[in-house]
mmCIF file of C-alpha atoms in Angstrom:
data_model
loop_
_atom_site.group_PDB
_atom_site.id
_atom_site.type_symbol
_atom_site.label_atom_id
_atom_site.label_comp_id
_atom_site.label_asym_id
_atom_site.label_seq_id
_atom_site.Cartn_x
_atom_site.Cartn_y
_atom_site.Cartn_z
ATOM 1 C CA MET A 223 14.070 20.040 11.899
ATOM 2 C CA SER A 224 15.422 18.620 8.804
ATOM 3 C CA ILE A 225 13.917 15.715 6.894
ATOM 4 C CA LYS A 226 16.412 13.299 8.553
ATOM 5 C CA ASP A 227 15.225 14.138 11.795
ATOM 6 C CA HIS A 228 12.023 13.876 11.105
ATOM 7 C CA LEU A 229 12.105 10.583 9.427
ATOM 8 C CA LEU A 230 14.410 9.424 12.457
ATOM 9 C CA GLN A 231 12.152 10.592 15.049
ATOM 10 C CA ILE A 232 9.125 8.589 13.717
ATOM 11 C CA LYS A 233 11.210 5.461 12.782
ATOM 12 C CA SER A 234 12.602 5.233 16.644
ATOM 13 C CA GLN A 235 8.524 4.950 17.525
ATOM 14 C CA LEU A 236 7.885 2.105 15.592
ATOM 15 C CA SER A 237 8.934 -1.651 16.141
ATOM 16 C CA GLU A 238 10.552 -3.426 13.828
ATOM 17 C CA LYS A 239 7.377 -5.250 13.045
ATOM 18 C CA VAL A 240 6.052 -2.151 11.448
ATOM 19 C CA THR A 241 7.068 -1.191 7.775
ATOM 20 C CA LEU A 242 7.525 2.607 7.528
ATOM 21 C CA VAL A 243 6.213 3.651 3.496
ATOM 22 C CA ALA A 244 7.694 7.529 3.270
ATOM 23 C CA VAL A 245 4.718 8.727 1.231
ATOM 24 C CA SER A 246 6.857 11.302 -1.254
ATOM 25 C CA LYS A 247 4.224 11.992 -3.776
ATOM 26 C CA THR A 248 4.846 15.622 -5.072
ATOM 27 C CA LYS A 249 8.137 15.728 -3.679
ATOM 28 C CA PRO A 250 11.453 16.436 -5.387
ATOM 29 C CA ILE A 251 13.753 13.716 -5.490
ATOM 30 C CA SER A 252 16.296 15.764 -3.652
ATOM 31 C CA ASP A 253 13.652 15.688 -0.690
ATOM 32 C CA LEU A 254 13.602 11.736 -1.563
ATOM 33 C CA MET A 255 17.381 11.471 -1.630
ATOM 34 C CA GLN A 256 17.492 13.299 1.545
ATOM 35 C CA ALA A 257 15.207 10.413 3.185
ATOM 36 C CA TYR A 258 17.302 7.476 1.430
ATOM 37 C CA GLU A 259 20.443 8.776 2.508
ATOM 38 C CA ALA A 260 19.301 8.598 6.173
ATOM 39 C CA GLY A 261 18.155 5.128 5.281
ATOM 40 C CA GLN A 262 14.831 4.769 3.865
ATOM 41 C CA ARG A 263 14.205 2.575 1.509
ATOM 42 C CA VAL A 264 10.345 2.162 1.202
ATOM 43 C CA PHE A 265 8.960 5.156 -1.021
ATOM 44 C CA GLY A 266 4.980 5.416 -1.621
ATOM 45 C CA GLU A 267 3.729 6.786 -4.504
ATOM 46 C CA ASN A 268 -0.135 7.891 -5.747
ATOM 47 C CA LYS A 269 0.654 8.658 -9.447
ATOM 48 C CA ILE A 270 2.179 6.166 -11.593
ATOM 49 C CA GLN A 271 4.160 8.443 -14.382
ATOM 50 C CA GLU A 272 5.632 10.522 -11.076
ATOM 51 C CA MET A 273 6.854 7.102 -9.765
ATOM 52 C CA THR A 274 8.011 6.034 -12.829
ATOM 53 C CA GLU A 275 10.388 8.919 -13.260
ATOM 54 C CA LYS A 276 11.688 9.114 -9.871
ATOM 55 C CA TRP A 277 12.143 5.184 -10.189
ATOM 56 C CA GLN A 278 14.465 6.025 -13.418
ATOM 57 C CA GLN A 279 16.467 8.371 -11.587
ATOM 58 C CA MET A 280 16.987 7.010 -8.352
ATOM 59 C CA PRO A 281 18.846 4.148 -6.843
ATOM 60 C CA LYS A 282 17.682 0.779 -7.646
ATOM 61 C CA ASP A 283 17.479 -0.681 -3.939
ATOM 62 C CA ILE A 284 14.026 1.197 -3.383
ATOM 63 C CA GLU A 285 10.945 -0.528 -2.857
ATOM 64 C CA TRP A 286 8.464 1.401 -4.776
ATOM 65 C CA HIS A 287 4.933 1.406 -3.443
ATOM 66 C CA MET A 288 1.959 2.616 -5.367
ATOM 67 C CA ILE A 289 -0.321 3.852 -2.695
ATOM 68 C CA GLY A 290 -3.109 5.535 -4.879
ATOM 69 C CA HIS A 291 -6.084 4.675 -6.871
ATOM 70 C CA VAL A 292 -4.917 2.595 -9.898
ATOM 71 C CA GLN A 293 -6.423 2.362 -13.130
ATOM 72 C CA SER A 294 -6.236 -0.350 -15.028
ATOM 73 C CA ASN A 295 -5.353 1.079 -18.443
ATOM 74 C CA LYS A 296 -2.024 2.318 -16.434
ATOM 75 C CA VAL A 297 -0.731 -0.595 -14.872
ATOM 76 C CA LYS A 298 1.646 -1.584 -17.511
ATOM 77 C CA TYR A 299 3.861 1.479 -16.824
ATOM 78 C CA MET A 300 4.771 0.397 -13.529
ATOM 79 C CA ALA A 301 5.127 -3.572 -14.021
ATOM 80 C CA GLU A 302 8.686 -3.781 -14.804
ATOM 81 C CA TYR A 303 9.500 -2.329 -11.450
ATOM 82 C CA VAL A 304 6.610 -1.892 -8.641
ATOM 83 C CA SER A 305 7.129 -3.615 -5.082
ATOM 84 C CA LEU A 306 3.939 -3.232 -3.910
ATOM 85 C CA ILE A 307 0.514 -2.098 -5.213
ATOM 86 C CA HIS A 308 -1.715 -1.072 -1.707
ATOM 87 C CA GLY A 309 -5.048 -0.154 -3.461
ATOM 88 C CA VAL A 310 -6.243 -3.270 -5.178
ATOM 89 C CA ASP A 311 -10.193 -2.726 -5.012
ATOM 90 C CA SER A 312 -11.648 -5.282 -7.806
ATOM 91 C CA LEU A 313 -10.936 -8.407 -9.553
ATOM 92 C CA LYS A 314 -10.943 -6.840 -13.227
ATOM 93 C CA LEU A 315 -7.420 -4.905 -11.537
ATOM 94 C CA LEU A 316 -5.537 -8.130 -10.120
ATOM 95 C CA GLN A 317 -6.268 -9.982 -13.607
ATOM 96 C CA GLU A 318 -4.672 -6.865 -15.125
ATOM 97 C CA ILE A 319 -1.934 -6.454 -12.810
ATOM 98 C CA ASN A 320 -1.247 -10.399 -13.228
ATOM 99 C CA LYS A 321 -1.216 -9.659 -17.228
ATOM 100 C CA GLN A 322 1.409 -7.116 -17.090
ATOM 101 C CA ALA A 323 3.740 -9.021 -14.204
ATOM 102 C CA VAL A 324 3.717 -12.038 -16.906
ATOM 103 C CA LYS A 325 4.976 -9.932 -19.564
ATOM 104 C CA HIS A 326 8.364 -9.289 -17.573
ATOM 105 C CA ASN A 327 8.315 -12.341 -15.703
ATOM 106 C CA ARG A 328 7.873 -10.907 -12.326
ATOM 107 C CA VAL A 329 5.341 -11.683 -9.127
ATOM 108 C CA ILE A 330 3.787 -8.355 -7.948
ATOM 109 C CA ASN A 331 2.650 -8.156 -4.696
ATOM 110 C CA CYS A 332 -0.406 -6.612 -3.875
ATOM 111 C CA LEU A 333 -2.801 -5.434 -1.053
ATOM 112 C CA LEU A 334 -6.792 -5.909 -1.114
ATOM 113 C CA GLN A 335 -8.437 -2.611 -0.319
ATOM 114 C CA MET A 336 -11.307 -2.906 2.015
ATOM 115 C CA HIS A 337 -13.923 -0.567 2.227
ATOM 116 C CA ILE A 338 -13.856 0.476 6.059
ATOM 117 C CA ALA A 339 -14.912 4.311 6.154
ATOM 118 C CA GLU A 340 -18.125 5.999 6.825
ATOM 119 C CA GLU A 341 -17.493 8.068 3.232
ATOM 120 C CA GLU A 342 -18.836 7.028 -0.017
ATOM 121 C CA THR A 343 -15.800 8.579 -1.811
ATOM 122 C CA LYS A 344 -13.271 6.112 -0.389
ATOM 123 C CA PHE A 345 -12.543 2.938 -2.875
ATOM 124 C CA GLY A 346 -12.434 -0.765 -1.435
ATOM 125 C CA LEU A 347 -14.233 -3.909 -1.317
ATOM 126 C CA ASP A 348 -16.891 -5.225 1.354
ATOM 127 C CA GLU A 349 -16.059 -8.690 2.714
ATOM 128 C CA LYS A 350 -18.118 -10.700 0.575
ATOM 129 C CA GLU A 351 -16.506 -9.163 -2.779
ATOM 130 C CA LEU A 352 -13.019 -9.945 -0.590
ATOM 131 C CA GLU A 353 -14.047 -13.631 -0.295
ATOM 132 C CA VAL A 354 -14.799 -13.664 -4.040
ATOM 133 C CA ILE A 355 -11.389 -12.462 -5.187
ATOM 134 C CA LEU A 356 -9.431 -14.860 -2.562
ATOM 135 C CA HIS A 357 -11.283 -17.701 -4.203
ATOM 136 C CA PHE A 358 -10.483 -16.793 -7.733
ATOM 137 C CA VAL A 359 -6.843 -16.363 -6.591
ATOM 138 C CA GLN A 360 -6.615 -19.645 -5.108
ATOM 139 C CA ASN A 361 -8.220 -21.412 -7.786
ATOM 140 C CA ASP A 362 -5.078 -22.994 -10.282
ATOM 141 C CA LYS A 363 -7.315 -22.978 -12.916
ATOM 142 C CA ASN A 364 -7.962 -19.196 -13.223
ATOM 143 C CA GLY A 365 -3.725 -18.767 -13.671
ATOM 144 C CA MET A 366 -3.009 -16.216 -10.968
ATOM 145 C CA THR A 367 0.513 -17.036 -10.738
ATOM 146 C CA ASN A 368 2.098 -13.574 -11.003
ATOM 147 C CA ILE A 369 0.546 -11.946 -8.847
ATOM 148 C CA LYS A 370 0.508 -12.515 -4.530
ATOM 149 C CA VAL A 371 -1.858 -11.307 -2.349
ATOM 150 C CA VAL A 372 0.191 -10.468 0.650
ATOM 151 C CA GLY A 373 -2.317 -8.489 3.129
ATOM 152 C CA LEU A 374 -5.122 -5.782 3.186
ATOM 153 C CA MET A 375 -5.410 -2.058 3.156
ATOM 154 C CA GLY A 376 -7.676 0.233 4.653
ATOM 155 C CA MET A 377 -8.577 4.111 4.771
ATOM 156 C CA ALA A 378 -10.338 5.428 7.708
ATOM 157 C CA THR A 379 -13.004 7.829 7.754
ATOM 158 C CA PHE A 380 -11.387 11.547 7.531
ATOM 159 C CA THR A 381 -12.689 12.750 10.953
ATOM 160 C CA ASP A 382 -11.667 14.402 14.546
ATOM 161 C CA ASN A 383 -13.651 11.351 16.352
ATOM 162 C CA GLN A 384 -10.989 9.067 17.439
ATOM 163 C CA GLU A 385 -13.275 6.476 18.585
ATOM 164 C CA GLN A 386 -14.822 6.069 15.229
ATOM 165 C CA ILE A 387 -11.531 5.886 13.368
ATOM 166 C CA LYS A 388 -10.481 2.943 16.203
ATOM 167 C CA LYS A 389 -13.627 1.175 15.665
ATOM 168 C CA GLU A 390 -12.754 1.418 11.993
ATOM 169 C CA PHE A 391 -8.983 0.221 12.245
ATOM 170 C CA GLN A 392 -10.553 -2.444 14.638
ATOM 171 C CA SER A 393 -12.893 -4.210 11.829
ATOM 172 C CA LEU A 394 -10.301 -4.187 9.025
ATOM 173 C CA LYS A 395 -8.138 -6.144 11.787
ATOM 174 C CA THR A 396 -10.750 -8.797 12.469
ATOM 175 C CA ILE A 397 -11.632 -9.363 8.840
ATOM 176 C CA PHE A 398 -7.445 -9.728 8.357
ATOM 177 C CA ASP A 399 -7.327 -12.232 11.078
ATOM 178 C CA LYS A 400 -10.097 -14.200 9.884
ATOM 179 C CA TYR A 401 -8.125 -14.714 6.373
ATOM 180 C CA LYS A 402 -4.474 -14.727 7.626
ATOM 181 C CA SER A 403 -4.542 -18.274 7.881
ATOM 182 C CA LEU A 404 -4.508 -18.427 4.271
ATOM 183 C CA ASN A 405 -1.487 -20.117 2.728
ATOM 184 C CA THR A 406 -1.216 -20.747 -0.947
ATOM 185 C CA THR A 407 1.752 -20.037 -3.477
ATOM 186 C CA ASN A 408 -0.344 -16.661 -4.182
ATOM 187 C CA CYS A 409 -1.943 -15.793 -1.337
ATOM 188 C CA GLN A 410 -0.591 -15.351 2.344
ATOM 189 C CA LEU A 411 -1.637 -12.328 4.293
ATOM 190 C CA ASN A 412 0.973 -10.766 6.375
ATOM 191 C CA THR A 413 0.629 -7.134 5.798
ATOM 192 C CA LEU A 414 -2.123 -4.958 7.334
ATOM 193 C CA SER A 415 -1.591 -1.305 5.902
ATOM 194 C CA THR A 416 -3.248 1.272 7.571
ATOM 195 C CA GLY A 417 -2.637 4.589 9.100
ATOM 196 C CA MET A 418 -1.190 7.622 7.763
ATOM 197 C CA SER A 419 0.698 10.701 9.434
ATOM 198 C CA GLY A 420 -2.557 12.006 11.497
ATOM 199 C CA ASP A 421 -3.162 8.465 12.889
ATOM 200 C CA TYR A 422 -0.506 6.029 12.490
ATOM 201 C CA GLN A 423 -0.502 5.595 16.199
ATOM 202 C CA LEU A 424 -3.976 4.477 16.747
ATOM 203 C CA ALA A 425 -3.388 2.481 13.323
ATOM 204 C CA ILE A 426 -0.719 -0.006 15.138
ATOM 205 C CA GLU A 427 -2.458 -0.007 18.358
ATOM 206 C CA CYS A 428 -5.196 -1.893 16.555
ATOM 207 C CA GLY A 429 -2.792 -4.171 14.437
ATOM 208 C CA SER A 430 -1.391 -2.233 11.474
ATOM 209 C CA THR A 431 2.164 -3.375 10.236
ATOM 210 C CA MET A 432 2.600 -0.922 7.841
ATOM 211 C CA VAL A 433 2.083 2.329 8.008
ATOM 212 C CA ARG A 434 1.975 5.427 5.341
ATOM 213 C CA ILE A 435 3.105 8.664 6.369
ATOM 214 C CA GLY A 436 3.851 11.764 4.260
ATOM 215 C CA SER A 437 3.714 15.199 5.712
ATOM 216 C CA SER A 438 5.080 14.363 9.082
ATOM 217 C CA ILE A 439 8.357 13.466 7.219
ATOM 218 C CA PHE A 440 8.556 15.688 4.418
ATOM 219 C CA GLY A 441 6.230 18.610 5.396
ATOM 220 C CA ASN A 442 2.984 19.622 3.848
ATOM 221 C CA ARG A 443 1.782 18.674 0.004
ATOM 222 C CA ASN A 444 3.964 20.929 -2.263
#
């Protein structure tokens, strides 16, 4: 099956409420263009330099999502164009995104990454840290006018245990539901990003509105 066939097959299983992020990291532009020509407009990358090179060369109606771990000193390289940053896991990083967005007169959408897995290696906030950040963002005195927190993101434990994965997805949905009534200019939680190639159907069952799918579209990573 071609990239187009894989993409259309996956899209046919998704409701209109679920956004598909085609995870295109390590893939050549020719592969991305096959997906683009099949109608895909949202692509996810985990390295800012690679994403920037693709942004420069590809059509400008694409939404570029940064899905990898972000170092504060690299934000400036994507602030001009990035549509959504998935893995915001500290106030310091959020402040840097705001600072760089100001320079480009943009508002950059962000997801706050929650730590839901039982693995220490995964990044993310606990609920107390989440509350502190949301409180800070909503206080006008702090000048966070060029970012918008639009939702939460989480990655489940890398395991075959479906019950554990389900429990982790559900715990994130519970936190999401608790805060989704927030409605300030720069804080409106409407996106819940969980689920990848191996578990996206379970994630959607548990309330995910955005899934990140790579290998099921493009084949295994290069």
